[in-house]
Coordinates of C-alpha atoms in Angstrom, one line a residue:
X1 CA 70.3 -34.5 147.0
X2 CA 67.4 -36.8 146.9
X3 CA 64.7 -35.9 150.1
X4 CA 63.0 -38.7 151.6
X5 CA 60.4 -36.2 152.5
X6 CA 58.6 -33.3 150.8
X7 CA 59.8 -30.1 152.6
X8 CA 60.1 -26.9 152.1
X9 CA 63.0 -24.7 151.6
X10 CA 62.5 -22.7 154.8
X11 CA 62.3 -26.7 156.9
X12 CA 65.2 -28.3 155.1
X13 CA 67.3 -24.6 156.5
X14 CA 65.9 -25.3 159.8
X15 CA 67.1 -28.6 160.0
X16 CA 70.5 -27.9 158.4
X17 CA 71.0 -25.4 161.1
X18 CA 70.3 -28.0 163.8
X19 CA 73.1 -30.4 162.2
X20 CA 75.6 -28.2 161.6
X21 CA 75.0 -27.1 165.5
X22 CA 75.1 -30.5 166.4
X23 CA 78.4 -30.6 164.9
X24 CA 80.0 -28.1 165.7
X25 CA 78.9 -29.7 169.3
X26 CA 80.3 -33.2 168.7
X27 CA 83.6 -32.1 167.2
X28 CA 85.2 -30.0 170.0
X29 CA 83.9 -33.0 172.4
X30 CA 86.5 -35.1 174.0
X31 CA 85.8 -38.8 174.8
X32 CA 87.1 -40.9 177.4
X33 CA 86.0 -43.8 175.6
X34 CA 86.4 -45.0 172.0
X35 CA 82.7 -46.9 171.7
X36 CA 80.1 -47.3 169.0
X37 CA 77.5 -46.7 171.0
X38 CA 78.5 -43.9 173.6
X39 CA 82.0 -43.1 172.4
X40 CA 84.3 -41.4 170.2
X41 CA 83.2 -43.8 167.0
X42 CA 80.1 -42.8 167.1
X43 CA 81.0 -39.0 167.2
X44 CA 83.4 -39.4 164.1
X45 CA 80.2 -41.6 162.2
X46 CA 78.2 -38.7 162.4
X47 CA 81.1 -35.9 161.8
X48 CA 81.8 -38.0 158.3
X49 CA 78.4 -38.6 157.2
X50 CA 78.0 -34.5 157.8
X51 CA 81.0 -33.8 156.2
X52 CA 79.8 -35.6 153.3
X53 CA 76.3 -34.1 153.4
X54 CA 78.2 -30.3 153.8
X55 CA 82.1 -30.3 153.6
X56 CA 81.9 -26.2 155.7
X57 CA 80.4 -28.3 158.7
X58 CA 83.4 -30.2 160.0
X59 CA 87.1 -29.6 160.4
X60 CA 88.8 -32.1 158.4
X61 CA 91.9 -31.8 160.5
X62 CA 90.1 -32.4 163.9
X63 CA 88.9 -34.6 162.1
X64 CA 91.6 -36.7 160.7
X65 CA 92.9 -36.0 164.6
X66 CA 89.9 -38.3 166.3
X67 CA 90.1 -41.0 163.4
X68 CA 93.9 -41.2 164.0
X69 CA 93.7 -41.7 167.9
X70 CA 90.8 -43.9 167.7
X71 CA 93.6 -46.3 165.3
X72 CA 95.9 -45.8 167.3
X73 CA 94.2 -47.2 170.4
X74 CA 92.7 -50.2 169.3
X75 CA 95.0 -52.8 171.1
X76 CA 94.1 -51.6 173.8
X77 CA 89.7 -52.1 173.6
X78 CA 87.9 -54.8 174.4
X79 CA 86.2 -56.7 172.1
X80 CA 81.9 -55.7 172.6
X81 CA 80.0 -53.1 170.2
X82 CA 79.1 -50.7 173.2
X83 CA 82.4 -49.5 173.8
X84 CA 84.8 -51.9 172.8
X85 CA 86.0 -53.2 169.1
X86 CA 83.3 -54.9 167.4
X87 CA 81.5 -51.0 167.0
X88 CA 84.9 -49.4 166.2
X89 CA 85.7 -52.3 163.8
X90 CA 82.3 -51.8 162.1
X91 CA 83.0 -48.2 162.0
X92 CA 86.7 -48.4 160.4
X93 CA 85.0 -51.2 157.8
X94 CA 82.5 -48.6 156.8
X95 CA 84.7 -45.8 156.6
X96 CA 86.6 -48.3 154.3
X97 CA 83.8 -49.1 151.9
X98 CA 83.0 -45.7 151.8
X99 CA 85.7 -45.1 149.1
X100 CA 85.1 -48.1 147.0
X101 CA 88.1 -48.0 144.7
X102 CA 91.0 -47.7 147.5
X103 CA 89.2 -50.3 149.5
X104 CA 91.7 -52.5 151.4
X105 CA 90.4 -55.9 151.9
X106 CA 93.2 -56.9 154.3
X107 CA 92.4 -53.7 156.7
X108 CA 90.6 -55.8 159.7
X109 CA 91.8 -59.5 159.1
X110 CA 93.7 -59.2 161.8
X111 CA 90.4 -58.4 163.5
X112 CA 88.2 -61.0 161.6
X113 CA 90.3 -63.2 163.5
X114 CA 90.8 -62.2 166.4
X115 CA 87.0 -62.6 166.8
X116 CA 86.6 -65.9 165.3
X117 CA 88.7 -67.2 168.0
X118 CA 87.4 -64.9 170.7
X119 CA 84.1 -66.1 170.0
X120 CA 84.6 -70.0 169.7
X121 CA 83.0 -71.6 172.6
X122 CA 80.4 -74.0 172.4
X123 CA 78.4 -74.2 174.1
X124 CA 78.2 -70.2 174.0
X125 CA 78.2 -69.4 178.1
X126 CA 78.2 -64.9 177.4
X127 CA 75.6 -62.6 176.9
X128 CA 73.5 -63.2 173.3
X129 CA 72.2 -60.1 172.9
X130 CA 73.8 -56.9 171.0
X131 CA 75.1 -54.4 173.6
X132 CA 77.6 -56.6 175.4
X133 CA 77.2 -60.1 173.7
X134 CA 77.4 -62.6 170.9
X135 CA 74.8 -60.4 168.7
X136 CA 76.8 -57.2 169.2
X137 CA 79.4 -59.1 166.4
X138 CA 76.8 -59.6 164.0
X139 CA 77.2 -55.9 162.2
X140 CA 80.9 -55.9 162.0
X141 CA 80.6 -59.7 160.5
X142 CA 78.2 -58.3 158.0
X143 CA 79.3 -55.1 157.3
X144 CA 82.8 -57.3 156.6
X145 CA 80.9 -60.1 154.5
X146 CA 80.3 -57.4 151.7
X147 CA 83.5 -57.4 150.5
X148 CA 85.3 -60.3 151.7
X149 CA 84.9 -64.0 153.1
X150 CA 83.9 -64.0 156.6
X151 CA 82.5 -67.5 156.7
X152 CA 84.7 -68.5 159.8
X153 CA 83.3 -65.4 161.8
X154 CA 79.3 -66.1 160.9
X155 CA 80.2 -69.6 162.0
X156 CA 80.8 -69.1 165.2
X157 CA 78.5 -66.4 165.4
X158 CA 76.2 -68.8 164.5
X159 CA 77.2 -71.8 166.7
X160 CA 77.2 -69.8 169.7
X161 CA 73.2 -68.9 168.9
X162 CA 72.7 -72.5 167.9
X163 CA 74.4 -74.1 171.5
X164 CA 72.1 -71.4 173.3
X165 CA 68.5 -72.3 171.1
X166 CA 65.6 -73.3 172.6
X167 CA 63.8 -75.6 170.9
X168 CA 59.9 -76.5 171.3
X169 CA 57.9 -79.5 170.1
X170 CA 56.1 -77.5 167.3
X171 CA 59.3 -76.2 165.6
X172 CA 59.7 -72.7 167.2
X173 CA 62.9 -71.4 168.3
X174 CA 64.0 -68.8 170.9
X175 CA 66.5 -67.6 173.4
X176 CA 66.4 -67.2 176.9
X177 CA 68.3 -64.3 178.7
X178 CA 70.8 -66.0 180.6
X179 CA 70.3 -66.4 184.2
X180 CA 73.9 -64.3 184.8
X181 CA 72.8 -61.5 182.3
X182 CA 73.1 -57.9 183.2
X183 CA 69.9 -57.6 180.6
X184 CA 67.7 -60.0 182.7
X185 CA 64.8 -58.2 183.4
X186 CA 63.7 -60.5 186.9
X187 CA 66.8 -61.2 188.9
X188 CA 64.9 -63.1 191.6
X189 CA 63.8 -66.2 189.7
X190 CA 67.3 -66.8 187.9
X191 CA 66.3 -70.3 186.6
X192 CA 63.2 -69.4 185.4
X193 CA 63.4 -68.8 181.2
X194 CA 63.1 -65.3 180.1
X195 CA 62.4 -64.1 177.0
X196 CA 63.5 -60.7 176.1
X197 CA 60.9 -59.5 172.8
X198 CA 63.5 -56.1 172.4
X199 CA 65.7 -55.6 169.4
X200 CA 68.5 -54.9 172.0
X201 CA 68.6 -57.4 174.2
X202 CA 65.9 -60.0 173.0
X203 CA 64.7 -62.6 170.4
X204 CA 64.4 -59.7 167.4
X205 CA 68.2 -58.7 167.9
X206 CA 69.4 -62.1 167.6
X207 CA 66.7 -63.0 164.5
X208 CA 68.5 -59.7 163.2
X209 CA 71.7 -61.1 164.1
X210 CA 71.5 -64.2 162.5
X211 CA 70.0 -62.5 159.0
X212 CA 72.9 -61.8 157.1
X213 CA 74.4 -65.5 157.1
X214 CA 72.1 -66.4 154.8
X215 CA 73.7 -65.3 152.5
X216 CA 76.8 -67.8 153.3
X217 CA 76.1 -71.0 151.3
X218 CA 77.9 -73.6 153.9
X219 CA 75.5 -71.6 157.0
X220 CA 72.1 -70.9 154.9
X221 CA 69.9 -74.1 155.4
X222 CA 71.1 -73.9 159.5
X223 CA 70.5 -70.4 159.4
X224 CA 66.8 -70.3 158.0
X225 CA 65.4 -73.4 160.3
X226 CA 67.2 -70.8 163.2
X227 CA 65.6 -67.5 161.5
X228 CA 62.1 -69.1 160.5
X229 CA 61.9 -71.0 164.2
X230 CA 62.4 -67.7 166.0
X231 CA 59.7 -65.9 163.5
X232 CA 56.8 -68.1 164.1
X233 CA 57.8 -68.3 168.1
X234 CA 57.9 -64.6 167.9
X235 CA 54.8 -64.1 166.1
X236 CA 52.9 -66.5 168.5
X237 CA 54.1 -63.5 171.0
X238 CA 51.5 -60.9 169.8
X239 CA 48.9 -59.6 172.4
X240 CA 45.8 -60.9 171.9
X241 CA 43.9 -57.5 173.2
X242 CA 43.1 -56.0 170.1
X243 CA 42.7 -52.6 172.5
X244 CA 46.3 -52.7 173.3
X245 CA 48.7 -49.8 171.8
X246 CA 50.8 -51.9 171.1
X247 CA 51.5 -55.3 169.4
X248 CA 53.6 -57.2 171.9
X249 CA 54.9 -56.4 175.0
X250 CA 58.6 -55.9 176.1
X251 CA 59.1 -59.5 177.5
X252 CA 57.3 -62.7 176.9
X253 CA 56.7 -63.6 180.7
X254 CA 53.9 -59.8 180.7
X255 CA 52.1 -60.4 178.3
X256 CA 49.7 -57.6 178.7
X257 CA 52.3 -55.2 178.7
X258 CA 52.1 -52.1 176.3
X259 CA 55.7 -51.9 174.9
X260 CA 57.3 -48.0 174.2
X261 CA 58.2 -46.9 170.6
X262 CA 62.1 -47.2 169.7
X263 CA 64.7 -49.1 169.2
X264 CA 65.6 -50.7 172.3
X265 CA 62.1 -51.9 172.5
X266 CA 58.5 -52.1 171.1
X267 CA 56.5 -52.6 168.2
X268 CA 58.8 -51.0 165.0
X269 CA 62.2 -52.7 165.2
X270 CA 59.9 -56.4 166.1
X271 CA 57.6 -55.2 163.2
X272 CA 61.2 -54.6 160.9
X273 CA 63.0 -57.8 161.6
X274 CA 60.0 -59.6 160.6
X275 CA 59.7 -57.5 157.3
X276 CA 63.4 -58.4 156.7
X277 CA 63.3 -61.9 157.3
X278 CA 59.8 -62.5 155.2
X279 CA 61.8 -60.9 152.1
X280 CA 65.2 -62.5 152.6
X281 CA 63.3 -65.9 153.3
X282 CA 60.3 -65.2 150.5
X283 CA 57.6 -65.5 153.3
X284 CA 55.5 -62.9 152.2
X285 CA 53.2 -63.7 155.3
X286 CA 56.2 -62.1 157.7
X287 CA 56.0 -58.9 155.6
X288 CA 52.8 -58.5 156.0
X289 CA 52.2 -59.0 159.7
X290 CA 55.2 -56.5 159.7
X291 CA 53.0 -54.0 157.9
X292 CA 50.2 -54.9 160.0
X293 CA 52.4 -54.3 163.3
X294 CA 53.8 -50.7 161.9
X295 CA 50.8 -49.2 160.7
X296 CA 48.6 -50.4 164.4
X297 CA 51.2 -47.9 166.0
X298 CA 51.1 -44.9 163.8
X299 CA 48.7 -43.0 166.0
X300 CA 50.8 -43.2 169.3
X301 CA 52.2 -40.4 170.1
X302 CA 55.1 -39.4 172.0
X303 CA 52.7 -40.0 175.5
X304 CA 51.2 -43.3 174.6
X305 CA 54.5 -44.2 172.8
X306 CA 56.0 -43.8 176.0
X307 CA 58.9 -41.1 174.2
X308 CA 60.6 -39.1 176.9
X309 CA 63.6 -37.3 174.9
X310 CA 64.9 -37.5 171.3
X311 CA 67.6 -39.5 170.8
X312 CA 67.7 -43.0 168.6
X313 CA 67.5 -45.2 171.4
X314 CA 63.8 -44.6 172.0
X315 CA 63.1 -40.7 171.5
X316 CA 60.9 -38.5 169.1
X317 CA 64.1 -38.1 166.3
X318 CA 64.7 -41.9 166.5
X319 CA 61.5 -43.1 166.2
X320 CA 61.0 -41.1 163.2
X321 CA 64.1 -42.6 161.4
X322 CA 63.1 -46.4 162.5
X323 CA 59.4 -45.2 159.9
X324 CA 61.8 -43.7 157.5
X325 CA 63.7 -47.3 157.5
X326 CA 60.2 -49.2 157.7
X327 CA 59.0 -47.0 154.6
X328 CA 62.4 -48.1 152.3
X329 CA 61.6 -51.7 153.4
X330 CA 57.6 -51.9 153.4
X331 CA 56.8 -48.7 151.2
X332 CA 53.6 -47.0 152.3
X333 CA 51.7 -43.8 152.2
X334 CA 51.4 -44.1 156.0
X335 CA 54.9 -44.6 157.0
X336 CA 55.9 -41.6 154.5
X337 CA 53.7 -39.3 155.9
X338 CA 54.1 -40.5 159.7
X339 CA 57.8 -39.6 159.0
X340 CA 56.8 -36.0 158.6
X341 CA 54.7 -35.7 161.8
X342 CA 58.3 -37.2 164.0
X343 CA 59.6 -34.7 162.2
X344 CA 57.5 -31.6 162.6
X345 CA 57.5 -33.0 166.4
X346 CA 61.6 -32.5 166.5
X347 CA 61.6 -28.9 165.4
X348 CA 58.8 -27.7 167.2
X349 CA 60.8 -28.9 170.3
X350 CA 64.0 -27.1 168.8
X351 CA 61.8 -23.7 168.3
X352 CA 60.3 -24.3 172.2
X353 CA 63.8 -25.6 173.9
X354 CA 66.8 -25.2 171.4
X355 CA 69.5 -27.9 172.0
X356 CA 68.3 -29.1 175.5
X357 CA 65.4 -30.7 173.3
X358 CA 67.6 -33.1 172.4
X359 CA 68.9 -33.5 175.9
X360 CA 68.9 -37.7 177.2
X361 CA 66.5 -38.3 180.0
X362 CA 68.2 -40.4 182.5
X363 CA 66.2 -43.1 184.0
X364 CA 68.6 -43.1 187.4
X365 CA 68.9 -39.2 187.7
X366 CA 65.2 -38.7 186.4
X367 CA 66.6 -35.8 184.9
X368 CA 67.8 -34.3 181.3
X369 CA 71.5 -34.1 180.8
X370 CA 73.6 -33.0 177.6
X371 CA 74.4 -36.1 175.7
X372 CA 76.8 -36.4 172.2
X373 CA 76.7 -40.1 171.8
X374 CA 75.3 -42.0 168.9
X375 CA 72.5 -44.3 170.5
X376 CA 71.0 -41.4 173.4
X377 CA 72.5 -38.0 172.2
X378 CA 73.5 -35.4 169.3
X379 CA 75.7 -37.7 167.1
X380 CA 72.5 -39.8 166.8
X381 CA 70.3 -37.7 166.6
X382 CA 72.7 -35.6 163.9
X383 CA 72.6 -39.1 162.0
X384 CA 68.6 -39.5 162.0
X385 CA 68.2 -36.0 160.6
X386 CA 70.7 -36.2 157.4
X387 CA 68.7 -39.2 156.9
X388 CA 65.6 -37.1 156.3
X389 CA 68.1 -34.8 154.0
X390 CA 69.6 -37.5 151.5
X391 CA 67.6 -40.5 152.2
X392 CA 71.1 -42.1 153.3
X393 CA 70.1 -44.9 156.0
X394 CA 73.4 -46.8 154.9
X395 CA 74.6 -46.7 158.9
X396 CA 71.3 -48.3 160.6
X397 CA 73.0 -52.1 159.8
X398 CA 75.1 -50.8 162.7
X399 CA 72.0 -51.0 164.9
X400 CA 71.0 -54.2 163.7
X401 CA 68.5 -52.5 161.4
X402 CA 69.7 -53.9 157.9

């Protein structure tokens, strides 16, 4: 298999002993929940994709065993990516793709829509952003449009982001948290705007949201004054210290504010939606302020980049697969190589800690506890390190990331 990395026998070993501990881990777990994000989806991603990498790593029967009661429960979800449908949806469509020659187009029509209804309101009145809200759709929508028509589903998808725009004299576009959000950053001035600048909950995840209807003819010329809007608002967003670590700051209203490194937040995942949109739009000048914005942060480390623990969210093993996806979109001598140096960091901590290295810090407990989801713990973190293996980064649309 194809390395996105130059490594060494005796490095590739070490980190195929990590996986396959990691999955041996995940397997025997027991979920309460069925989620994406925390849940038992996430664990069988992970289990498949290291199946696939090395068939001796996972039972196939335990397998089949998860996969089977995470069908049979689906009635029974609710409908958000965290731990509800739209991630086990997105989950069941990949698995479905994998194979491309038993696909069966009519799988999740049922599902298509149930959300096209679900999410018909206008004007939108829920969460926007990805966790819990409108954006969280998005990847299942997407995932879906590769194989079949889902211009019903990207319609309302995109009505609800249209009804909840913000539109300024000079063009720009972007989306305020909304005052009842669980997201909302200050809960004391609820009718004050805020604008949330993370992929997760912010202006990027929606921009990242609304990407893939452009390719839907009837939704394209909408779309891009939507996606172009929120680009130039969200470029005007930089911070204008050119001493700051980082690029922009977590939310519009602190400007001054040094954003972390990961997903959730920060610098990479702002710096790859705007790559993304500058190629699918042909704005070249989006690219390259992308470039710009990823190569300002390769010498933060994991104290000025704010990195407490390892998973995908916003640890060490996360941020090096969000360079690793910034490298296959922006190729760069700089993002290869910073790849390797995330890398290094991840199995020196193995060598110092074993498994607990990849334990989640908790912000409420202040502490480190054992964690197998997908977006703070092993099954993530399992994911990110096949990707160095095989180059395969054909989950991260998942996580809004393509």
């Amino acid at each position: 298999m194809k390395s996105v990395i130059s490594m060494p026998l005796e490095k590739k070993q070490k980190v195929e002993n990590i996986i396959h501990q990691l999955a041996n881990l995940v397997s025997t777990r027991s979920e309460s929940h069925h989620g994406l994000l925390s849940g038992l989806a996430g664990h069988l991603l992970f289990l498949y994709k290291a199946h696939e990498y090395n068939p001796d790593w996972v039972d196939e029967t335990l397998f089949a065993q998860k996969l089977d009661k995470l069908q049979e429960e689906l009635e029974e979800q609710t409908l958000e990516l965290s731990t509800g449908l739209a991630g086990q949806a997105w989950f069941l469509e990949y698995l479905n793709q994998a194979n491309q020659e038993d696909y069966e187009v009519d799988l999740l029509e049922d599902v298509d829509a149930l959300f096209a209804d679900a999410l018909n309101h206008k004007p939108w009145r829920g969460e926007i952003e990805y966790v819990l809200g409108l954006g969280g759709y998005a990847p299942y929508a997407a995932r879906r449009m590769r194989y079949s028509d889902q211009q019903a589903l990207y319609s309302v998808i995109v009505q609800g982001f249209e009804s909840t725009a913000s539109r300024l004299e000079n063009g720009h576009i972007t989306w305020s948290q909304p005052s009842q959000s669980v997201y909302r950053l200050d809960q004391e001035c609820l009718d004050q705007p805020e604008y949330n600048l993370g992929l997760a909950h912010g202006v990027p995840g929606i921009i990242a949201a609304l990407l893939p209807a452009l390719e839907i003819p009837a939704l394209k010329s909408q779309v891009t004054e939507l996606v172009q809007g929120a680009c130039d608002w969200l470029l005007t967003q930089q911070i204008e210290d050119t001493d700051s670590l980082s690029c922009f700051s977590s939310c519009a209203s602190h400007p001054h504010e040094t954003s972390r490194l990961g997903w959730c937040y920060g610098d990479l995942t702002i710096a790859m939606v705007l790559a993304r949109a500058g190629q699918a739009l042909d704005r070249p000048s989006y690219v390259e302020q992308a470039l710009k914005v990823a190569l300002k942060n390769i010498p933060r480390d994991v104290t000025s980049g704010y990195v407490k623990d390892a998973g995908l969210c916003h640890g060490y093993v996360g941020v090096m697969t969000i360079y690793q996806a910034l490298n296959q979109l922006m190729p760069h001598p700089q993002l290869e190589e910073v790849v390797t140096t995330w890398l290094d960091h991840a199995l020196e901590q193995f060598e110092q800690q074993g498994l607990e290295a990849f334990y989640f810090f908790s912000g409420l407990s202040k502490s480190y506890e054992e964690d197998f989801g997908l977006l703070t713990g092993y099954s993530g973190i399992g994911l990110c390190l096949l990707g160095v293996l095989n180059d395969d980064l054909s989950w991260i649309d998942s996580m809004l990331m393509a």
